[in-house]
């Protein structure tokens, strides 16, 4: 019996496991889909303890989040569309997790049937659905006291911290003949490092509020109903913690408004699609306008520009340190990922005025 079968059996004691296979394209945790003889399916994950040193805090956050959303949904409009978050499944001993003999931390969640994920946006309606789902998620949790949530990933979306980490990594001795691609990446960061200060400075000045956030709002963390095409769930909630909702907005647009996808073979195909951004932001603001402030609006462009730069900075740092954080399948993949994000950053900068005009039009109407 494999380790995955043994662990799955502790979450599914009443069914015969017929199949276990890897699931998704996550770069951090090990994820499997488990099928039992009845046809029921369950998501099984081993949390990466190197990335999440206290995985039990993830579970505690999910309990707080789930209870708050259930209360909000019960008190809301009975006819309003809802988001369905995956339920945590208990193990045989009643806990919400299992620890294996080597200290691996496992958890199981329900598999939401009749749904699919997307790697790229193929039409404007999908962009609008993502905007609705993210907006509804933020609307449901904006009044949850962020002090009730653990920081499951300390330093996450700390752009000044990422830059400091990069400086340490880039100061290490390298081969005398650095590649053209690496030199380009290093120069790109050197020219834009001051971007990393903007949002955190606004938070310190009291212009931006700390709120609960999702933390990882890339496109393939949204589930779409395969029958209706509607967004029905937002998954991968490991990074739910206190933060700035601008990180979620920026990351969502970083992922959705680049039609080339997260890892195209040619970074030159990367661009920022203003029509996708319009549809996404329009539906997002329809859900969140009642609690957003003028300052929130003022920093939207900065967030949209920062997040691809921040992710590129993290990829480049990991490349310099030997690829120990993000999973890779080939040498140089993290450098390639960094160049994709830097290309997107440059595209956003090139269309700065058009994007600012779009934001102004949506936030003053």
PDB file of C-alpha atoms in Angstrom, residues 100-346:
ATOM      1  CA  UNK A 100       2.515  10.631   8.666  1.00  0.00           C
ATOM      2  CA  UNK A 101       5.520   8.802  10.117  1.00  0.00           C
ATOM      3  CA  UNK A 102       7.941  11.278   8.551  1.00  0.00           C
ATOM      4  CA  UNK A 103       6.099  14.335   9.839  1.00  0.00           C
ATOM      5  CA  UNK A 104       4.210  15.054   6.618  1.00  0.00           C
ATOM      6  CA  UNK A 105       1.025  17.077   7.194  1.00  0.00           C
ATOM      7  CA  UNK A 106      -2.002  15.899   5.215  1.00  0.00           C
ATOM      8  CA  UNK A 107      -5.519  17.260   4.878  1.00  0.00           C
ATOM      9  CA  UNK A 108      -8.570  16.299   2.840  1.00  0.00           C
ATOM     10  CA  UNK A 109     -11.327  18.444   1.365  1.00  0.00           C
ATOM     11  CA  UNK A 110     -14.432  17.759  -0.636  1.00  0.00           C
ATOM     12  CA  UNK A 111     -14.132  17.744  -4.404  1.00  0.00           C
ATOM     13  CA  UNK A 112     -16.704  20.105  -5.907  1.00  0.00           C
ATOM     14  CA  UNK A 113     -18.220  18.148  -8.760  1.00  0.00           C
ATOM     15  CA  UNK A 114     -19.255  19.372 -12.200  1.00  0.00           C
ATOM     16  CA  UNK A 115     -16.623  22.113 -12.159  1.00  0.00           C
ATOM     17  CA  UNK A 116     -13.446  22.900 -14.021  1.00  0.00           C
ATOM     18  CA  UNK A 117     -10.531  25.276 -13.776  1.00  0.00           C
ATOM     19  CA  UNK A 118      -9.126  27.482 -16.529  1.00  0.00           C
ATOM     20  CA  UNK A 119      -5.534  28.221 -17.469  1.00  0.00           C
ATOM     21  CA  UNK A 120      -6.394  31.218 -19.649  1.00  0.00           C
ATOM     22  CA  UNK A 121      -9.427  33.448 -20.185  1.00  0.00           C
ATOM     23  CA  UNK A 122     -11.064  32.654 -23.517  1.00  0.00           C
ATOM     24  CA  UNK A 123     -13.921  35.171 -23.493  1.00  0.00           C
ATOM     25  CA  UNK A 124     -15.005  38.325 -21.708  1.00  0.00           C
ATOM     26  CA  UNK A 125     -17.818  36.544 -19.865  1.00  0.00           C
ATOM     27  CA  UNK A 126     -15.258  34.399 -18.047  1.00  0.00           C
ATOM     28  CA  UNK A 127     -13.373  37.518 -16.967  1.00  0.00           C
ATOM     29  CA  UNK A 128     -16.589  38.966 -15.588  1.00  0.00           C
ATOM     30  CA  UNK A 129     -17.258  35.775 -13.660  1.00  0.00           C
ATOM     31  CA  UNK A 130     -13.827  35.912 -12.050  1.00  0.00           C
ATOM     32  CA  UNK A 131     -14.455  39.527 -11.080  1.00  0.00           C
ATOM     33  CA  UNK A 132     -17.787  38.564  -9.525  1.00  0.00           C
ATOM     34  CA  UNK A 133     -16.285  35.661  -7.565  1.00  0.00           C
ATOM     35  CA  UNK A 134     -13.380  37.654  -6.167  1.00  0.00           C
ATOM     36  CA  UNK A 135     -15.663  40.579  -5.361  1.00  0.00           C
ATOM     37  CA  UNK A 136     -18.202  38.359  -3.621  1.00  0.00           C
ATOM     38  CA  UNK A 137     -15.419  36.672  -1.631  1.00  0.00           C
ATOM     39  CA  UNK A 138     -14.069  40.025  -0.452  1.00  0.00           C
ATOM     40  CA  UNK A 139     -17.577  41.286   0.307  1.00  0.00           C
ATOM     41  CA  UNK A 140     -18.274  38.227   2.443  1.00  0.00           C
ATOM     42  CA  UNK A 141     -15.116  38.573   4.521  1.00  0.00           C
ATOM     43  CA  UNK A 142     -14.368  42.311   4.588  1.00  0.00           C
ATOM     44  CA  UNK A 143     -15.916  42.612   8.057  1.00  0.00           C
ATOM     45  CA  UNK A 144     -14.074  39.596   9.485  1.00  0.00           C
ATOM     46  CA  UNK A 145     -11.593  40.896  12.047  1.00  0.00           C
ATOM     47  CA  UNK A 146      -8.181  40.134  10.493  1.00  0.00           C
ATOM     48  CA  UNK A 147      -6.769  39.642  13.997  1.00  0.00           C
ATOM     49  CA  UNK A 148      -8.726  36.366  14.141  1.00  0.00           C
ATOM     50  CA  UNK A 149      -6.609  34.934  11.336  1.00  0.00           C
ATOM     51  CA  UNK A 150      -3.102  33.532  11.559  1.00  0.00           C
ATOM     52  CA  UNK A 151      -0.416  34.616   9.152  1.00  0.00           C
ATOM     53  CA  UNK A 152       0.046  31.199   7.572  1.00  0.00           C
ATOM     54  CA  UNK A 153       2.869  32.409   5.365  1.00  0.00           C
ATOM     55  CA  UNK A 154       4.830  35.118   7.211  1.00  0.00           C
ATOM     56  CA  UNK A 155       6.321  37.615   4.792  1.00  0.00           C
ATOM     57  CA  UNK A 156       3.924  36.692   1.975  1.00  0.00           C
ATOM     58  CA  UNK A 157       3.288  39.683  -0.312  1.00  0.00           C
ATOM     59  CA  UNK A 158       5.913  41.616   1.630  1.00  0.00           C
ATOM     60  CA  UNK A 159       7.440  43.228  -1.443  1.00  0.00           C
ATOM     61  CA  UNK A 160      10.181  45.112   0.466  1.00  0.00           C
ATOM     62  CA  UNK A 161      11.096  41.816   2.129  1.00  0.00           C
ATOM     63  CA  UNK A 162      11.223  40.040  -1.226  1.00  0.00           C
ATOM     64  CA  UNK A 163      13.547  42.729  -2.560  1.00  0.00           C
ATOM     65  CA  UNK A 164      15.841  42.417   0.462  1.00  0.00           C
ATOM     66  CA  UNK A 165      15.902  38.639  -0.115  1.00  0.00           C
ATOM     67  CA  UNK A 166      16.720  39.225  -3.775  1.00  0.00           C
ATOM     68  CA  UNK A 167      19.624  41.505  -2.860  1.00  0.00           C
ATOM     69  CA  UNK A 168      21.138  38.772  -0.706  1.00  0.00           C
ATOM     70  CA  UNK A 169      20.682  36.162  -3.428  1.00  0.00           C
ATOM     71  CA  UNK A 170      22.042  38.371  -6.217  1.00  0.00           C
ATOM     72  CA  UNK A 171      25.108  39.273  -4.153  1.00  0.00           C
ATOM     73  CA  UNK A 172      26.287  35.649  -4.118  1.00  0.00           C
ATOM     74  CA  UNK A 173      29.095  34.718  -6.493  1.00  0.00           C
ATOM     75  CA  UNK A 174      27.872  33.615  -9.942  1.00  0.00           C
ATOM     76  CA  UNK A 175      29.483  32.196 -13.007  1.00  0.00           C
ATOM     77  CA  UNK A 176      31.545  34.814 -14.832  1.00  0.00           C
ATOM     78  CA  UNK A 177      29.455  34.367 -17.963  1.00  0.00           C
ATOM     79  CA  UNK A 178      25.903  35.125 -16.894  1.00  0.00           C
ATOM     80  CA  UNK A 179      23.285  34.542 -19.583  1.00  0.00           C
ATOM     81  CA  UNK A 180      21.720  37.396 -21.487  1.00  0.00           C
ATOM     82  CA  UNK A 181      18.363  36.451 -19.957  1.00  0.00           C
ATOM     83  CA  UNK A 182      19.732  36.652 -16.410  1.00  0.00           C
ATOM     84  CA  UNK A 183      21.386  40.002 -17.056  1.00  0.00           C
ATOM     85  CA  UNK A 184      18.099  41.322 -18.426  1.00  0.00           C
ATOM     86  CA  UNK A 185      16.238  40.144 -15.344  1.00  0.00           C
ATOM     87  CA  UNK A 186      18.765  41.724 -12.980  1.00  0.00           C
ATOM     88  CA  UNK A 187      18.625  45.022 -14.859  1.00  0.00           C
ATOM     89  CA  UNK A 188      14.827  44.983 -14.865  1.00  0.00           C
ATOM     90  CA  UNK A 189      14.753  44.679 -11.073  1.00  0.00           C
ATOM     91  CA  UNK A 190      17.408  47.333 -10.589  1.00  0.00           C
ATOM     92  CA  UNK A 191      15.350  49.831 -12.602  1.00  0.00           C
ATOM     93  CA  UNK A 192      12.113  49.183 -10.681  1.00  0.00           C
ATOM     94  CA  UNK A 193      12.988  48.142  -7.137  1.00  0.00           C
ATOM     95  CA  UNK A 194      11.230  51.210  -5.716  1.00  0.00           C
ATOM     96  CA  UNK A 195       7.870  49.704  -6.779  1.00  0.00           C
ATOM     97  CA  UNK A 196       8.178  47.338  -3.840  1.00  0.00           C
ATOM     98  CA  UNK A 197       7.643  50.159  -1.336  1.00  0.00           C
ATOM     99  CA  UNK A 198       4.434  51.725  -2.628  1.00  0.00           C
ATOM    100  CA  UNK A 199       1.637  49.629  -1.114  1.00  0.00           C
ATOM    101  CA  UNK A 200       3.307  48.951   2.218  1.00  0.00           C
ATOM    102  CA  UNK A 201       4.078  52.655   2.613  1.00  0.00           C
ATOM    103  CA  UNK A 202       0.398  53.435   1.966  1.00  0.00           C
ATOM    104  CA  UNK A 203      -0.554  50.900   4.637  1.00  0.00           C
ATOM    105  CA  UNK A 204       1.832  52.490   7.169  1.00  0.00           C
ATOM    106  CA  UNK A 205       0.387  55.909   6.373  1.00  0.00           C
ATOM    107  CA  UNK A 206      -3.128  54.644   7.091  1.00  0.00           C
ATOM    108  CA  UNK A 207      -4.330  54.993   3.513  1.00  0.00           C
ATOM    109  CA  UNK A 208      -4.866  51.262   2.978  1.00  0.00           C
ATOM    110  CA  UNK A 209      -6.502  49.003   5.570  1.00  0.00           C
ATOM    111  CA  UNK A 210      -5.422  45.528   6.586  1.00  0.00           C
ATOM    112  CA  UNK A 211      -8.244  43.120   5.747  1.00  0.00           C
ATOM    113  CA  UNK A 212      -8.614  39.352   5.266  1.00  0.00           C
ATOM    114  CA  UNK A 213      -7.380  38.307   1.835  1.00  0.00           C
ATOM    115  CA  UNK A 214      -7.191  35.115  -0.213  1.00  0.00           C
ATOM    116  CA  UNK A 215      -3.547  35.627  -1.066  1.00  0.00           C
ATOM    117  CA  UNK A 216      -3.309  33.502  -4.235  1.00  0.00           C
ATOM    118  CA  UNK A 217      -6.000  34.587  -6.678  1.00  0.00           C
ATOM    119  CA  UNK A 218      -4.565  33.215  -9.899  1.00  0.00           C
ATOM    120  CA  UNK A 219      -7.092  32.079 -12.479  1.00  0.00           C
ATOM    121  CA  UNK A 220      -6.843  28.340 -11.844  1.00  0.00           C
ATOM    122  CA  UNK A 221      -7.978  28.837  -8.250  1.00  0.00           C
ATOM    123  CA  UNK A 222     -11.476  29.704  -9.497  1.00  0.00           C
ATOM    124  CA  UNK A 223     -13.905  26.877 -10.209  1.00  0.00           C
ATOM    125  CA  UNK A 224     -16.424  27.217 -13.040  1.00  0.00           C
ATOM    126  CA  UNK A 225     -19.609  25.181 -13.383  1.00  0.00           C
ATOM    127  CA  UNK A 226     -19.156  23.070 -16.526  1.00  0.00           C
ATOM    128  CA  UNK A 227     -22.876  23.363 -17.347  1.00  0.00           C
ATOM    129  CA  UNK A 228     -23.490  27.082 -16.863  1.00  0.00           C
ATOM    130  CA  UNK A 229     -20.014  28.586 -17.158  1.00  0.00           C
ATOM    131  CA  UNK A 230     -20.600  30.505 -13.909  1.00  0.00           C
ATOM    132  CA  UNK A 231     -17.880  30.864 -11.265  1.00  0.00           C
ATOM    133  CA  UNK A 232     -18.993  28.859  -8.230  1.00  0.00           C
ATOM    134  CA  UNK A 233     -15.973  28.570  -5.948  1.00  0.00           C
ATOM    135  CA  UNK A 234     -12.626  30.020  -4.964  1.00  0.00           C
ATOM    136  CA  UNK A 235     -10.203  27.311  -3.827  1.00  0.00           C
ATOM    137  CA  UNK A 236      -6.649  26.925  -2.482  1.00  0.00           C
ATOM    138  CA  UNK A 237      -7.283  28.885   0.696  1.00  0.00           C
ATOM    139  CA  UNK A 238      -3.937  28.130   2.368  1.00  0.00           C
ATOM    140  CA  UNK A 239      -2.814  31.752   2.126  1.00  0.00           C
ATOM    141  CA  UNK A 240      -5.969  33.298   3.600  1.00  0.00           C
ATOM    142  CA  UNK A 241      -4.559  35.718   6.149  1.00  0.00           C
ATOM    143  CA  UNK A 242      -4.431  39.442   7.004  1.00  0.00           C
ATOM    144  CA  UNK A 243      -3.206  41.616   4.136  1.00  0.00           C
ATOM    145  CA  UNK A 244      -4.177  44.188   1.535  1.00  0.00           C
ATOM    146  CA  UNK A 245      -6.982  43.290  -0.864  1.00  0.00           C
ATOM    147  CA  UNK A 246      -4.887  45.060  -3.501  1.00  0.00           C
ATOM    148  CA  UNK A 247      -2.647  41.993  -3.518  1.00  0.00           C
ATOM    149  CA  UNK A 248      -5.631  39.844  -4.490  1.00  0.00           C
ATOM    150  CA  UNK A 249      -6.802  42.283  -7.157  1.00  0.00           C
ATOM    151  CA  UNK A 250      -3.334  42.646  -8.644  1.00  0.00           C
ATOM    152  CA  UNK A 251      -2.650  38.913  -8.644  1.00  0.00           C
ATOM    153  CA  UNK A 252      -6.025  38.157 -10.216  1.00  0.00           C
ATOM    154  CA  UNK A 253      -5.443  40.580 -13.075  1.00  0.00           C
ATOM    155  CA  UNK A 254      -1.839  39.415 -13.450  1.00  0.00           C
ATOM    156  CA  UNK A 255      -3.150  35.916 -14.094  1.00  0.00           C
ATOM    157  CA  UNK A 256      -6.349  36.641 -16.014  1.00  0.00           C
ATOM    158  CA  UNK A 257      -5.411  39.576 -18.256  1.00  0.00           C
ATOM    159  CA  UNK A 258      -2.409  37.846 -19.822  1.00  0.00           C
ATOM    160  CA  UNK A 259      -3.828  35.730 -22.672  1.00  0.00           C
ATOM    161  CA  UNK A 260      -0.472  33.972 -23.110  1.00  0.00           C
ATOM    162  CA  UNK A 261      -0.915  32.244 -19.753  1.00  0.00           C
ATOM    163  CA  UNK A 262       1.403  31.725 -16.795  1.00  0.00           C
ATOM    164  CA  UNK A 263       4.288  30.047 -18.632  1.00  0.00           C
ATOM    165  CA  UNK A 264       4.293  30.568 -22.414  1.00  0.00           C
ATOM    166  CA  UNK A 265       7.262  29.263 -24.369  1.00  0.00           C
ATOM    167  CA  UNK A 266       7.925  32.740 -25.746  1.00  0.00           C
ATOM    168  CA  UNK A 267       7.775  35.623 -23.224  1.00  0.00           C
ATOM    169  CA  UNK A 268       7.344  37.916 -26.230  1.00  0.00           C
ATOM    170  CA  UNK A 269       3.728  36.744 -26.566  1.00  0.00           C
ATOM    171  CA  UNK A 270       2.835  38.167 -23.150  1.00  0.00           C
ATOM    172  CA  UNK A 271       0.607  41.239 -23.032  1.00  0.00           C
ATOM    173  CA  UNK A 272      -1.951  42.884 -20.745  1.00  0.00           C
ATOM    174  CA  UNK A 273      -5.519  42.656 -22.120  1.00  0.00           C
ATOM    175  CA  UNK A 274      -7.399  45.845 -21.216  1.00  0.00           C
ATOM    176  CA  UNK A 275     -10.792  44.384 -22.209  1.00  0.00           C
ATOM    177  CA  UNK A 276     -10.356  41.500 -19.775  1.00  0.00           C
ATOM    178  CA  UNK A 277      -9.306  43.977 -17.091  1.00  0.00           C
ATOM    179  CA  UNK A 278     -12.417  46.072 -17.740  1.00  0.00           C
ATOM    180  CA  UNK A 279     -14.829  43.152 -17.430  1.00  0.00           C
ATOM    181  CA  UNK A 280     -13.124  41.778 -14.346  1.00  0.00           C
ATOM    182  CA  UNK A 281     -12.897  45.095 -12.514  1.00  0.00           C
ATOM    183  CA  UNK A 282     -16.438  46.127 -13.424  1.00  0.00           C
ATOM    184  CA  UNK A 283     -17.931  43.004 -11.843  1.00  0.00           C
ATOM    185  CA  UNK A 284     -15.514  43.100  -8.932  1.00  0.00           C
ATOM    186  CA  UNK A 285     -16.470  46.676  -8.055  1.00  0.00           C
ATOM    187  CA  UNK A 286     -20.177  45.883  -8.326  1.00  0.00           C
ATOM    188  CA  UNK A 287     -19.676  43.546  -5.349  1.00  0.00           C
ATOM    189  CA  UNK A 288     -17.281  45.671  -3.290  1.00  0.00           C
ATOM    190  CA  UNK A 289     -18.169  49.301  -3.928  1.00  0.00           C
ATOM    191  CA  UNK A 290     -20.071  49.550  -0.636  1.00  0.00           C
ATOM    192  CA  UNK A 291     -16.923  49.179   1.492  1.00  0.00           C
ATOM    193  CA  UNK A 292     -14.026  50.365  -0.681  1.00  0.00           C
ATOM    194  CA  UNK A 293     -12.563  53.815  -0.017  1.00  0.00           C
ATOM    195  CA  UNK A 294     -11.182  56.528  -2.255  1.00  0.00           C
ATOM    196  CA  UNK A 295      -7.666  55.521  -1.226  1.00  0.00           C
ATOM    197  CA  UNK A 296      -8.441  51.924  -2.214  1.00  0.00           C
ATOM    198  CA  UNK A 297      -9.257  53.142  -5.709  1.00  0.00           C
ATOM    199  CA  UNK A 298      -6.198  55.395  -5.856  1.00  0.00           C
ATOM    200  CA  UNK A 299      -3.813  52.445  -5.440  1.00  0.00           C
ATOM    201  CA  UNK A 300      -5.402  50.009  -7.890  1.00  0.00           C
ATOM    202  CA  UNK A 301      -2.974  50.803 -10.695  1.00  0.00           C
ATOM    203  CA  UNK A 302      -0.001  50.470  -8.372  1.00  0.00           C
ATOM    204  CA  UNK A 303      -1.225  47.030  -7.283  1.00  0.00           C
ATOM    205  CA  UNK A 304      -1.807  45.816 -10.839  1.00  0.00           C
ATOM    206  CA  UNK A 305       1.708  46.912 -11.779  1.00  0.00           C
ATOM    207  CA  UNK A 306       3.397  45.623  -8.624  1.00  0.00           C
ATOM    208  CA  UNK A 307       2.161  42.043  -8.381  1.00  0.00           C
ATOM    209  CA  UNK A 308       3.635  40.656 -11.629  1.00  0.00           C
ATOM    210  CA  UNK A 309       6.884  42.438 -10.765  1.00  0.00           C
ATOM    211  CA  UNK A 310       6.793  40.964  -7.264  1.00  0.00           C
ATOM    212  CA  UNK A 311       6.206  37.432  -8.572  1.00  0.00           C
ATOM    213  CA  UNK A 312       8.943  37.833 -11.150  1.00  0.00           C
ATOM    214  CA  UNK A 313      11.261  38.974  -8.371  1.00  0.00           C
ATOM    215  CA  UNK A 314      10.428  35.841  -6.371  1.00  0.00           C
ATOM    216  CA  UNK A 315      11.013  33.549  -9.363  1.00  0.00           C
ATOM    217  CA  UNK A 316      14.334  35.236 -10.117  1.00  0.00           C
ATOM    218  CA  UNK A 317      15.449  34.974  -6.483  1.00  0.00           C
ATOM    219  CA  UNK A 318      14.585  31.284  -6.399  1.00  0.00           C
ATOM    220  CA  UNK A 319      16.548  30.741  -9.606  1.00  0.00           C
ATOM    221  CA  UNK A 320      19.575  32.460  -8.085  1.00  0.00           C
ATOM    222  CA  UNK A 321      19.301  30.283  -4.968  1.00  0.00           C
ATOM    223  CA  UNK A 322      19.023  26.975  -6.801  1.00  0.00           C
ATOM    224  CA  UNK A 323      15.249  26.483  -7.257  1.00  0.00           C
ATOM    225  CA  UNK A 324      14.361  25.275  -3.760  1.00  0.00           C
ATOM    226  CA  UNK A 325      11.008  27.058  -3.345  1.00  0.00           C
ATOM    227  CA  UNK A 326       9.010  26.701  -6.581  1.00  0.00           C
ATOM    228  CA  UNK A 327       8.814  23.286  -8.211  1.00  0.00           C
ATOM    229  CA  UNK A 328      10.613  23.081 -11.532  1.00  0.00           C
ATOM    230  CA  UNK A 329      10.679  20.557 -14.354  1.00  0.00           C
ATOM    231  CA  UNK A 330      13.783  21.775 -16.152  1.00  0.00           C
ATOM    232  CA  UNK A 331      16.865  23.932 -15.546  1.00  0.00           C
ATOM    233  CA  UNK A 332      16.238  27.636 -15.990  1.00  0.00           C
ATOM    234  CA  UNK A 333      12.466  27.366 -15.612  1.00  0.00           C
ATOM    235  CA  UNK A 334      12.279  29.861 -12.762  1.00  0.00           C
ATOM    236  CA  UNK A 335      14.335  32.349 -14.758  1.00  0.00           C
ATOM    237  CA  UNK A 336      11.919  31.896 -17.662  1.00  0.00           C
ATOM    238  CA  UNK A 337       8.959  32.394 -15.311  1.00  0.00           C
ATOM    239  CA  UNK A 338      10.549  35.600 -14.025  1.00  0.00           C
ATOM    240  CA  UNK A 339      10.991  36.983 -17.541  1.00  0.00           C
ATOM    241  CA  UNK A 340       7.317  36.257 -18.324  1.00  0.00           C
ATOM    242  CA  UNK A 341       6.215  38.315 -15.315  1.00  0.00           C
ATOM    243  CA  UNK A 342       8.645  41.111 -16.123  1.00  0.00           C
ATOM    244  CA  UNK A 343       7.303  41.223 -19.684  1.00  0.00           C
ATOM    245  CA  UNK A 344       3.793  41.575 -18.269  1.00  0.00           C
ATOM    246  CA  UNK A 345       4.956  44.355 -15.943  1.00  0.00           C
ATOM    247  CA  UNK A 346       6.423  46.205 -18.905  1.00  0.00           C
TER     248      UNK A 346
END
